[in-house]
Amino acid sequence: SQWGEENLQALSIQEGEDVTMNCSYKTYTTVVHWYRQDSGRGPALIILIRSNEREKRSGRLRATLDTSSQSSSLSITAAQCEDTAVYFCAPTNAYKVIFGKGTHLHVLP
Amino acid sequence: EAGVTQSPRYAVLQEGQAVSFWCDPISGHDTLYWYQQPRDQGPQLLVYFRDEAVIDNSQLPSDRFSAVRPKGTNSTLKIQSAKQGDTATYLCASSLGPGNTLYFGEGSRLIVV
């Protein structure tokens, strides 16, 4: 894929731990979207970070973007069981939103 | 405000049969996308429209797949002569302009046997 790729495809952690998911991409992008998909549902945006931002926070979520290395990360602080889902990085160049394979995060009680 | 609505939610076909999926985007959203999501993979863009115009259909298998959005609102994705490899969830999403936040429907799950 020329677009978003997660370095890890499956993660299992204990409740209360912090977790970081990484994403690299290979072409020009103006914004990186991070989506979450629960089983049987469509993806939903949880945070986005624009090319002029290096870090963005929303509650327990933190996204970073390094345009020089064409990489982004999503961190979740103090993960909870309800954070169990698939997380997608979706870089865009303002014309397309292309998804990577996703990171299956499983938070164990 | 109503979200993106898709139907049917499920379809089971034999190879060679046809199926149509329908999508009603969020009111006022000019951009509409169709994605195919095989099991355990990320959504893969098939086609997207801005108003009634096709902007990109380069990933749409044109021999068996077609998509229309005649009035720039609802859209239909049709698969002719389905194959087992078409087994996937078909997701519709809409946005205010290309490249902005996508709002997805629940998806239409297709199984071809």
mmCIF file of C-alpha atoms in Angstrom:
data_model
loop_
_atom_site.group_PDB
_atom_site.id
_atom_site.type_symbol
_atom_site.label_atom_id
_atom_site.label_comp_id
_atom_site.label_asym_id
_atom_site.label_seq_id
_atom_site.Cartn_x
_atom_site.Cartn_y
_atom_site.Cartn_z
ATOM 1 C CA SER A 1 0.000 0.000 0.000
ATOM 2 C CA GLN A 2 1.221 3.500 -0.699
ATOM 3 C CA TRP A 3 -0.743 4.857 2.212
ATOM 4 C CA GLY A 4 -1.232 4.161 5.861
ATOM 5 C CA GLU A 5 0.420 1.132 7.334
ATOM 6 C CA GLU A 6 0.429 0.128 10.977
ATOM 7 C CA ASN A 7 3.634 -1.445 12.280
ATOM 8 C CA LEU A 8 1.723 -3.763 14.599
ATOM 9 C CA GLN A 9 -1.414 -5.536 13.561
ATOM 10 C CA ALA A 10 -2.464 -7.024 16.922
ATOM 11 C CA LEU A 11 -1.951 -5.772 20.455
ATOM 12 C CA SER A 12 -3.151 -7.214 23.750
ATOM 13 C CA ILE A 13 -2.642 -5.173 26.903
ATOM 14 C CA GLN A 14 -3.923 -5.074 30.456
ATOM 15 C CA GLU A 15 -6.431 -2.529 31.568
ATOM 16 C CA GLY A 16 -4.694 0.562 32.920
ATOM 17 C CA GLU A 17 -1.657 0.294 30.649
ATOM 18 C CA ASP A 18 -0.683 2.859 28.066
ATOM 19 C CA VAL A 19 -0.445 1.855 24.406
ATOM 20 C CA THR A 20 0.929 3.431 21.239
ATOM 21 C CA MET A 21 0.093 2.501 17.663
ATOM 22 C CA ASN A 22 2.302 3.684 14.838
ATOM 23 C CA CYS A 23 1.555 4.473 11.228
ATOM 24 C CA SER A 24 3.813 5.251 8.296
ATOM 25 C CA TYR A 25 2.802 6.486 4.879
ATOM 26 C CA LYS A 26 4.532 6.999 1.573
ATOM 27 C CA THR A 27 2.981 9.985 -0.090
ATOM 28 C CA TYR A 28 2.044 13.611 0.492
ATOM 29 C CA THR A 29 -0.627 14.129 3.104
ATOM 30 C CA THR A 30 -2.277 17.169 4.620
ATOM 31 C CA VAL A 31 -4.006 15.488 7.533
ATOM 32 C CA VAL A 32 -3.943 12.123 9.284
ATOM 33 C CA HIS A 33 -7.230 10.780 10.518
ATOM 34 C CA TRP A 34 -7.431 8.068 13.154
ATOM 35 C CA TYR A 35 -10.583 5.999 13.118
ATOM 36 C CA ARG A 36 -11.881 3.391 15.483
ATOM 37 C CA GLN A 37 -14.061 0.503 14.371
ATOM 38 C CA ASP A 38 -16.094 -1.591 16.765
ATOM 39 C CA SER A 39 -17.212 -5.062 15.735
ATOM 40 C CA GLY A 40 -20.084 -4.941 13.271
ATOM 41 C CA ARG A 41 -19.991 -1.152 12.951
ATOM 42 C CA GLY A 42 -18.540 1.343 10.528
ATOM 43 C CA PRO A 43 -15.354 3.248 11.447
ATOM 44 C CA ALA A 44 -15.725 6.464 13.424
ATOM 45 C CA LEU A 45 -13.239 9.315 13.677
ATOM 46 C CA ILE A 46 -11.604 9.634 17.076
ATOM 47 C CA ILE A 47 -8.904 12.224 16.391
ATOM 48 C CA LEU A 48 -7.252 13.972 13.467
ATOM 49 C CA ILE A 49 -3.982 15.837 13.184
ATOM 50 C CA ARG A 50 -3.082 18.305 10.453
ATOM 51 C CA SER A 51 0.275 18.716 8.754
ATOM 52 C CA ASN A 52 1.001 21.939 10.654
ATOM 53 C CA GLU A 53 0.524 20.208 14.016
ATOM 54 C CA ARG A 54 3.004 17.966 15.782
ATOM 55 C CA GLU A 55 0.723 16.796 18.554
ATOM 56 C CA LYS A 56 -2.989 16.698 19.269
ATOM 57 C CA ARG A 57 -4.776 15.578 22.400
ATOM 58 C CA SER A 58 -8.341 14.573 23.079
ATOM 59 C CA GLY A 59 -9.119 13.099 26.490
ATOM 60 C CA ARG A 60 -6.978 9.975 26.876
ATOM 61 C CA LEU A 61 -5.933 10.084 23.225
ATOM 62 C CA ARG A 62 -2.792 11.662 21.887
ATOM 63 C CA ALA A 63 -1.843 11.803 18.207
ATOM 64 C CA THR A 64 1.503 12.852 16.817
ATOM 65 C CA LEU A 65 2.598 13.627 13.301
ATOM 66 C CA ASP A 66 6.087 13.848 11.840
ATOM 67 C CA THR A 67 5.837 14.982 8.241
ATOM 68 C CA SER A 68 9.589 14.649 7.663
ATOM 69 C CA SER A 69 9.507 10.915 8.406
ATOM 70 C CA GLN A 70 5.926 10.527 7.129
ATOM 71 C CA SER A 71 4.753 8.876 10.305
ATOM 72 C CA SER A 72 2.001 9.309 12.841
ATOM 73 C CA SER A 73 1.177 7.680 16.153
ATOM 74 C CA LEU A 74 -1.860 7.251 18.338
ATOM 75 C CA SER A 75 -1.451 6.774 22.066
ATOM 76 C CA ILE A 76 -4.108 5.790 24.561
ATOM 77 C CA THR A 77 -3.438 6.499 28.210
ATOM 78 C CA ALA A 78 -4.733 4.149 30.897
ATOM 79 C CA ALA A 79 -6.530 1.884 28.448
ATOM 80 C CA GLN A 80 -9.923 0.532 29.434
ATOM 81 C CA CYS A 81 -11.760 -2.572 28.289
ATOM 82 C CA GLU A 82 -14.071 -0.419 26.194
ATOM 83 C CA ASP A 83 -11.057 0.703 24.156
ATOM 84 C CA THR A 84 -11.010 -2.777 22.600
ATOM 85 C CA ALA A 85 -11.504 -2.152 18.879
ATOM 86 C CA VAL A 86 -9.659 -1.893 15.579
ATOM 87 C CA TYR A 87 -7.816 1.391 15.061
ATOM 88 C CA PHE A 88 -7.021 2.696 11.595
ATOM 89 C CA CYS A 89 -4.598 5.316 10.485
ATOM 90 C CA ALA A 90 -5.931 7.141 7.427
ATOM 91 C CA PRO A 91 -3.633 9.697 5.822
ATOM 92 C CA THR A 92 -5.238 11.964 3.260
ATOM 93 C CA ASN A 93 -4.101 14.432 0.640
ATOM 94 C CA ALA A 94 -7.478 16.176 0.666
ATOM 95 C CA TYR A 95 -8.783 14.009 -2.157
ATOM 96 C CA LYS A 96 -8.801 10.518 -0.766
ATOM 97 C CA VAL A 97 -8.909 8.892 2.636
ATOM 98 C CA ILE A 98 -7.055 5.602 2.389
ATOM 99 C CA PHE A 99 -7.011 3.145 5.255
ATOM 100 C CA GLY A 100 -4.288 0.783 6.391
ATOM 101 C CA LYS A 101 -4.945 -2.752 7.598
ATOM 102 C CA GLY A 102 -5.643 -1.637 11.154
ATOM 103 C CA THR A 103 -4.393 -2.463 14.623
ATOM 104 C CA HIS A 104 -6.540 -4.873 16.603
ATOM 105 C CA LEU A 105 -6.292 -3.646 20.176
ATOM 106 C CA HIS A 106 -7.558 -5.970 22.877
ATOM 107 C CA VAL A 107 -7.646 -4.597 26.420
ATOM 108 C CA LEU A 108 -7.831 -7.343 29.012
ATOM 109 C CA PRO A 109 -9.541 -6.812 32.400
ATOM 110 C CA GLU B 1 -29.344 14.598 12.806
ATOM 111 C CA ALA B 2 -29.624 11.275 10.998
ATOM 112 C CA GLY B 3 -26.423 9.464 10.166
ATOM 113 C CA VAL B 4 -25.499 7.554 7.033
ATOM 114 C CA THR B 5 -28.055 4.867 6.270
ATOM 115 C CA GLN B 6 -27.302 1.718 4.307
ATOM 116 C CA SER B 7 -29.423 -1.191 3.155
ATOM 117 C CA PRO B 8 -29.643 -4.081 3.122
ATOM 118 C CA ARG B 9 -27.533 -4.936 6.185
ATOM 119 C CA TYR B 10 -26.914 -8.467 4.988
ATOM 120 C CA ALA B 11 -27.029 -10.351 1.696
ATOM 121 C CA VAL B 12 -26.182 -13.944 0.839
ATOM 122 C CA LEU B 13 -25.801 -14.791 -2.834
ATOM 123 C CA GLN B 14 -24.738 -17.656 -4.994
ATOM 124 C CA GLU B 15 -21.958 -16.976 -7.467
ATOM 125 C CA GLY B 16 -23.311 -15.326 -10.590
ATOM 126 C CA GLN B 17 -26.160 -13.499 -8.886
ATOM 127 C CA ALA B 18 -26.484 -9.719 -8.711
ATOM 128 C CA VAL B 19 -27.001 -7.423 -5.726
ATOM 129 C CA SER B 20 -27.513 -3.699 -5.153
ATOM 130 C CA PHE B 21 -26.563 -1.736 -2.075
ATOM 131 C CA TRP B 22 -28.168 1.578 -1.268
ATOM 132 C CA CYS B 23 -26.770 4.487 0.714
ATOM 133 C CA ASP B 24 -28.397 7.646 2.077
ATOM 134 C CA PRO B 25 -25.676 10.077 3.204
ATOM 135 C CA ILE B 26 -25.913 12.764 5.844
ATOM 136 C CA SER B 27 -28.002 15.648 4.567
ATOM 137 C CA GLY B 28 -25.826 18.371 3.038
ATOM 138 C CA HIS B 29 -22.764 16.179 2.554
ATOM 139 C CA ASP B 30 -21.612 16.628 -1.022
ATOM 140 C CA THR B 31 -19.029 13.827 -1.041
ATOM 141 C CA LEU B 32 -19.942 10.150 -0.906
ATOM 142 C CA TYR B 33 -17.605 7.155 -0.772
ATOM 143 C CA TRP B 34 -17.986 3.424 -1.224
ATOM 144 C CA TYR B 35 -15.435 1.180 0.467
ATOM 145 C CA GLN B 36 -15.022 -2.579 0.397
ATOM 146 C CA GLN B 37 -13.810 -4.151 3.630
ATOM 147 C CA PRO B 38 -12.834 -7.836 3.486
ATOM 148 C CA ARG B 39 -12.711 -9.639 6.811
ATOM 149 C CA ASP B 40 -9.740 -8.607 8.970
ATOM 150 C CA GLN B 41 -8.638 -5.882 6.547
ATOM 151 C CA GLY B 42 -8.988 -2.144 6.367
ATOM 152 C CA PRO B 43 -11.607 -0.448 4.174
ATOM 153 C CA GLN B 44 -10.470 -0.218 0.540
ATOM 154 C CA LEU B 45 -11.796 2.661 -1.551
ATOM 155 C CA LEU B 46 -13.878 1.606 -4.546
ATOM 156 C CA VAL B 47 -15.318 4.893 -5.785
ATOM 157 C CA TYR B 48 -16.221 8.347 -4.611
ATOM 158 C CA PHE B 49 -18.492 11.114 -5.824
ATOM 159 C CA ARG B 50 -18.687 14.814 -5.357
ATOM 160 C CA ASP B 51 -22.324 15.694 -5.905
ATOM 161 C CA GLU B 52 -23.376 13.508 -8.848
ATOM 162 C CA ALA B 53 -19.938 13.373 -10.483
ATOM 163 C CA VAL B 54 -17.584 10.422 -10.141
ATOM 164 C CA ILE B 55 -14.261 11.768 -8.914
ATOM 165 C CA ASP B 56 -12.329 8.512 -8.672
ATOM 166 C CA ASN B 57 -13.426 5.039 -9.673
ATOM 167 C CA SER B 58 -9.974 3.688 -10.464
ATOM 168 C CA GLN B 59 -10.326 0.850 -7.927
ATOM 169 C CA LEU B 60 -13.814 -0.176 -9.012
ATOM 170 C CA PRO B 61 -13.818 -3.490 -10.939
ATOM 171 C CA SER B 62 -15.651 -2.009 -13.892
ATOM 172 C CA ASP B 63 -16.625 -5.279 -15.501
ATOM 173 C CA ARG B 64 -18.940 -6.256 -12.650
ATOM 174 C CA PHE B 65 -19.259 -3.273 -10.311
ATOM 175 C CA SER B 66 -21.091 -0.044 -10.975
ATOM 176 C CA ALA B 67 -22.021 2.923 -8.812
ATOM 177 C CA VAL B 68 -24.293 5.886 -9.393
ATOM 178 C CA ARG B 69 -25.378 8.973 -7.525
ATOM 179 C CA PRO B 70 -27.823 10.538 -10.004
ATOM 180 C CA LYS B 71 -29.104 13.501 -7.987
ATOM 181 C CA GLY B 72 -26.093 14.033 -5.787
ATOM 182 C CA THR B 73 -27.818 12.574 -2.747
ATOM 183 C CA ASN B 74 -28.486 8.817 -2.459
ATOM 184 C CA SER B 75 -26.218 6.310 -4.128
ATOM 185 C CA THR B 76 -26.419 2.727 -5.344
ATOM 186 C CA LEU B 77 -23.560 0.260 -5.684
ATOM 187 C CA LYS B 78 -24.355 -2.743 -7.876
ATOM 188 C CA ILE B 79 -22.452 -5.972 -8.289
ATOM 189 C CA GLN B 80 -23.257 -8.048 -11.333
ATOM 190 C CA SER B 81 -22.357 -11.730 -11.427
ATOM 191 C CA ALA B 82 -20.959 -11.882 -7.911
ATOM 192 C CA LYS B 83 -17.881 -13.974 -7.140
ATOM 193 C CA GLN B 84 -16.755 -15.546 -3.869
ATOM 194 C CA GLY B 85 -13.946 -12.979 -3.750
ATOM 195 C CA ASP B 86 -16.562 -10.241 -3.435
ATOM 196 C CA THR B 87 -17.398 -11.493 0.054
ATOM 197 C CA ALA B 88 -16.886 -8.434 2.252
ATOM 198 C CA THR B 89 -18.642 -5.607 4.025
ATOM 199 C CA TYR B 90 -19.509 -2.674 1.787
ATOM 200 C CA LEU B 91 -19.261 0.608 3.626
ATOM 201 C CA CYS B 92 -20.718 3.910 2.555
ATOM 202 C CA ALA B 93 -19.398 7.162 3.984
ATOM 203 C CA SER B 94 -20.107 10.825 3.414
ATOM 204 C CA SER B 95 -18.254 14.049 4.129
ATOM 205 C CA LEU B 96 -18.408 17.789 3.635
ATOM 206 C CA GLY B 97 -15.927 17.984 0.807
ATOM 207 C CA PRO B 98 -13.230 15.465 -0.159
ATOM 208 C CA GLY B 99 -10.594 14.654 2.421
ATOM 209 C CA ASN B 100 -12.613 15.771 5.405
ATOM 210 C CA THR B 101 -13.959 13.651 8.221
ATOM 211 C CA LEU B 102 -15.829 10.619 6.963
ATOM 212 C CA TYR B 103 -19.087 9.537 8.536
ATOM 213 C CA PHE B 104 -19.756 5.872 7.924
ATOM 214 C CA GLY B 105 -22.892 3.823 7.799
ATOM 215 C CA GLU B 106 -23.192 0.468 9.518
ATOM 216 C CA GLY B 107 -22.234 -1.342 6.325
ATOM 217 C CA SER B 108 -23.791 -4.021 4.134
ATOM 218 C CA ARG B 109 -22.322 -7.458 4.699
ATOM 219 C CA LEU B 110 -22.178 -9.628 1.571
ATOM 220 C CA ILE B 111 -21.477 -13.350 1.542
ATOM 221 C CA VAL B 112 -21.111 -15.071 -1.822
ATOM 222 C CA VAL B 113 -21.233 -18.878 -1.718
#
